Coordinates of C-alpha atoms in Angstrom, one line a residue:
Chain A
M779 CA -36.4 29.2 -1.5
I780 CA -33.5 29.1 0.9
K781 CA -34.3 25.7 2.2
K782 CA -34.5 24.5 -1.3
N783 CA -31.0 25.9 -2.2
I784 CA -29.6 24.4 1.1
D785 CA -31.1 20.9 0.2
E786 CA -29.4 21.1 -3.2
V787 CA -26.2 22.0 -1.8
N788 CA -26.4 19.2 0.7
K789 CA -27.4 16.8 -2.2
K790 CA -24.3 17.9 -4.2
L791 CA -22.0 17.6 -1.2
T792 CA -23.3 14.1 -0.5
E793 CA -22.7 13.1 -4.0
Y794 CA -19.2 14.7 -4.0
Q795 CA -18.5 12.9 -0.9
A796 CA -19.4 9.5 -2.2
S797 CA -17.2 10.2 -5.2
I798 CA -14.2 11.0 -3.1
Q799 CA -14.8 8.1 -0.8
T800 CA -15.0 5.8 -3.8
S801 CA -11.6 7.3 -5.1
I802 CA -9.9 6.9 -1.9
N803 CA -11.3 3.4 -1.5
T804 CA -10.0 2.6 -4.8
Q805 CA -6.6 3.7 -4.2
N806 CA -6.7 2.1 -0.7
L807 CA -5.7 5.3 1.0
W808 CA -7.5 4.2 4.2
K809 CA -5.6 0.9 4.7
K810 CA -2.2 1.4 6.1
M811 CA -0.2 -1.7 5.4
S812 CA 2.4 -2.1 8.0
F813 CA 5.3 -2.9 5.8
K814 CA 8.5 -3.7 7.8
F815 CA 12.1 -4.7 6.8
S816 CA 12.4 -8.2 7.3
P817 CA 15.1 -9.5 9.7
T818 CA 15.2 -12.7 7.6
F819 CA 15.0 -11.8 4.1
K820 CA 18.1 -9.5 3.7
H821 CA 21.8 -9.7 2.9
A822 CA 24.0 -10.4 6.0
D823 CA 25.5 -7.1 5.4
I824 CA 22.4 -5.3 5.9
K825 CA 21.7 -4.1 9.6
L826 CA 18.2 -3.3 10.7
L827 CA 18.4 -0.2 12.7
S828 CA 14.5 -0.3 13.3
D829 CA 11.4 -1.9 11.5
H830 CA 11.7 1.0 8.9
L831 CA 15.4 1.7 8.7
V832 CA 18.1 -0.3 7.2
K833 CA 21.9 0.3 6.8
S834 CA 24.5 -1.2 4.6
Q835 CA 27.8 -2.2 6.3
N836 CA 30.9 -4.3 6.3
S837 CA 31.9 -4.3 2.6
A838 CA 31.0 -3.1 -0.7
G839 CA 28.9 -5.3 -2.9
Y840 CA 25.1 -5.6 -4.0
K841 CA 23.0 -6.4 -1.1
F842 CA 19.2 -6.5 -0.9
A843 CA 16.9 -5.6 2.1
I844 CA 13.3 -6.9 1.4
M845 CA 10.3 -5.8 3.3
E846 CA 7.1 -7.6 4.4
P847 CA 4.4 -8.4 3.7
D848 CA 4.2 -8.4 -0.1
I849 CA 2.7 -5.6 -2.2
E850 CA -0.2 -7.6 -3.5
K851 CA -1.8 -7.9 -0.1
S852 CA -2.3 -4.2 0.1
G853 CA -5.0 -3.7 -2.6
K854 CA -5.6 -2.6 -6.2
I855 CA -3.1 0.3 -6.1
S856 CA -0.3 -0.1 -3.6
T857 CA 1.6 3.0 -2.7
F858 CA 4.6 3.4 -0.3
A859 CA 7.6 5.8 0.0
F860 CA 11.2 5.6 0.9
K861 CA 13.6 8.4 2.1
I862 CA 17.2 8.0 1.4
K863 CA 18.8 9.2 4.8
Q864 CA 22.4 8.4 3.6
C865 CA 23.7 8.0 0.3
T866 CA 27.5 8.9 0.0
S867 CA 28.2 6.8 -2.9
N868 CA 25.3 8.0 -5.2
W869 CA 24.3 4.3 -5.6
V870 CA 21.2 3.2 -3.6
A871 CA 18.2 1.6 -5.3
V872 CA 14.5 1.5 -4.2
G873 CA 11.4 -0.4 -5.5
M874 CA 10.1 -3.8 -5.3
C875 CA 11.5 -7.2 -6.2
H876 CA 10.4 -10.9 -6.4
K877 CA 11.6 -12.5 -3.1
N878 CA 12.2 -15.8 -4.2
I879 CA 14.5 -14.8 -7.1
V880 CA 16.5 -12.5 -4.9
V881 CA 16.9 -15.2 -2.3
S882 CA 18.0 -17.7 -4.8
K883 CA 20.7 -15.2 -5.7
N884 CA 21.8 -14.9 -2.1
Y885 CA 20.5 -11.3 -2.0
G886 CA 22.9 -10.2 -4.6
F887 CA 22.4 -8.4 -7.9
N888 CA 23.7 -8.9 -11.4
F889 CA 22.8 -5.4 -12.9
S890 CA 23.9 -6.6 -16.6
A891 CA 21.1 -8.9 -17.3
I892 CA 17.5 -9.2 -16.6
G893 CA 16.1 -11.9 -14.4
H894 CA 17.7 -10.1 -11.2
G895 CA 14.3 -10.0 -9.7
G896 CA 13.9 -6.2 -9.1
Y897 CA 12.0 -3.3 -10.3
M898 CA 13.8 -0.3 -9.1
I899 CA 15.1 3.1 -9.6
S900 CA 18.7 4.1 -8.5
A901 CA 20.2 7.2 -7.0
N902 CA 22.2 7.7 -10.3
G903 CA 18.9 7.8 -12.4
G904 CA 19.2 4.3 -13.4
S905 CA 16.1 2.1 -14.3
W906 CA 16.2 -1.6 -13.2
S907 CA 13.9 -4.3 -14.7
N908 CA 13.6 -7.8 -14.0
T909 CA 11.9 -8.4 -17.5
K910 CA 12.7 -5.7 -20.0
Y911 CA 16.1 -5.0 -21.6
D912 CA 15.3 -1.4 -22.5
A913 CA 14.4 -0.5 -18.9
N914 CA 17.2 -2.3 -17.4
N915 CA 20.7 -0.9 -16.6
C916 CA 20.0 2.6 -18.2
V917 CA 19.6 6.1 -17.1
K918 CA 16.0 7.1 -17.4
V919 CA 15.6 10.0 -15.1
Q920 CA 17.7 12.9 -14.0
I921 CA 19.8 12.1 -10.8
W922 CA 16.9 12.1 -8.0
F923 CA 19.1 11.7 -5.1
N924 CA 21.7 14.1 -4.0
S925 CA 25.2 12.1 -3.8
R926 CA 26.5 13.2 -0.5
H927 CA 25.0 13.0 2.9
S928 CA 21.6 13.5 1.6
S929 CA 18.3 13.5 3.3
L930 CA 15.4 13.4 0.9
Chain B
M728 CA 11.5 11.1 -0.6
V729 CA 10.6 8.8 -3.3
Q730 CA 7.1 7.8 -3.8
I731 CA 6.0 4.5 -5.5
S732 CA 2.7 3.6 -6.6
V733 CA 1.9 0.1 -8.0
D734 CA -1.0 -0.4 -10.2
H735 CA -1.6 -4.3 -10.0
D736 CA -4.2 -4.2 -12.9
A737 CA -2.1 -2.0 -15.3
K738 CA 1.1 -3.9 -14.3
K739 CA 2.9 -0.6 -14.0
M740 CA 4.7 1.2 -11.3
T741 CA 5.2 4.8 -10.8
F742 CA 8.3 6.5 -9.0
K743 CA 7.6 10.2 -7.9
K744 CA 9.7 12.7 -6.6
K745 CA 8.3 16.3 -6.3
N746 CA 7.3 17.2 -9.7
E747 CA 9.2 14.4 -11.6
K748 CA 7.8 10.9 -12.3
Y749 CA 8.9 7.7 -13.9
E750 CA 6.9 4.9 -15.1
L751 CA 8.2 1.2 -15.1
E752 CA 6.2 -1.9 -16.2
F753 CA 6.4 -5.0 -14.4
A754 CA 5.3 -8.6 -14.7
T755 CA 3.9 -11.0 -12.0
I756 CA 5.3 -14.4 -11.3
P757 CA 2.9 -16.9 -9.7
G758 CA 4.1 -18.1 -6.5
D759 CA 6.8 -15.3 -6.3
A760 CA 5.0 -12.2 -5.1
L761 CA 6.5 -8.7 -5.2
Y762 CA 7.8 -7.1 -2.1
P763 CA 9.1 -3.6 -1.4
C764 CA 12.8 -3.5 -1.3
A765 CA 16.0 -1.4 -1.0
L766 CA 19.4 -2.3 -2.9
F767 CA 22.7 -1.0 -1.6
Y768 CA 26.2 -1.3 -2.9
Y769 CA 28.4 0.9 -0.7
M770 CA 28.7 0.8 3.1
N771 CA 27.1 3.0 5.5
D772 CA 24.3 4.2 3.3
E773 CA 20.8 4.3 5.0
V774 CA 17.1 3.9 3.5
E775 CA 14.2 4.6 5.5
F776 CA 10.5 3.5 4.8
L777 CA 8.0 6.1 5.6
P778 CA 4.8 4.3 6.9
N779 CA 2.6 7.5 7.3
Y780 CA 3.1 9.5 4.2
K781 CA -0.3 8.9 2.7
E782 CA -2.0 10.9 5.4
W783 CA -1.3 14.3 3.8
L784 CA -3.4 13.1 0.7
V785 CA -6.4 12.3 2.9
C786 CA -6.1 16.0 4.6
V787 CA -5.9 17.5 1.0
F788 CA -9.2 15.8 0.0
W789 CA -10.9 17.0 3.1
F790 CA -9.6 20.5 2.8
W791 CA -10.8 20.6 -0.9
L792 CA -14.3 19.3 0.4
I793 CA -14.6 21.7 3.1
G794 CA -13.6 24.7 0.5
L795 CA -16.2 23.3 -2.0
S796 CA -19.0 23.1 0.6
C797 CA -18.3 26.9 1.6
K798 CA -18.5 27.7 -2.0
F799 CA -21.7 26.1 -2.3
Y800 CA -23.1 27.6 1.0
N801 CA -22.2 31.1 -0.1
Q802 CA -24.0 30.6 -3.6
A803 CA -27.0 29.3 -1.7
K804 CA -26.9 32.4 0.5
K805 CA -27.0 34.7 -2.5

């Protein structure tokens, strides 16, 4: 009787394990994409402090820092994370962008019109969309990033 | 920390911070892939990419599985 119960438990555990494994594989959790900030595809006023840390410098003005490789290589569902280490101005945005569009605009950004290449969210709660007017240049979320000397 | 999830099938990305989230639809352009990026305006701001943030999710799954196995074991003992 005990053996029968243990066998049932083992069977259920195996089923749950398979289910979790499927879920993990779907979300590609096991596959670590080694994204790195590109030393090539960035504005001249962006300084690479390391493969994973960038800093803006020299002068004010929009400047992109792009990572490699592209997101589509990382599987069906890609997930990644950023930490805003320093944001004294309350304006930093993170997300993803079309590299060729951004390069063609010399890593600059025209916030007032779509077609800028980015899909991002900014420190002041702004949403930025390359394709949708109602999701571009508008505040969609509460302020997520503290405005001064924050580390999130 | 801001976590970003990109669903290529649904063409939707989700920004998550603690208990808040925001969804943004996107479109793909043939020949112009999408890349993670940061955009600055002012000087001396810094953004860090977190390469190992996913590992905690795996730990959560395994702890949940261990808890479940203990539950079934106790039920079997009864």
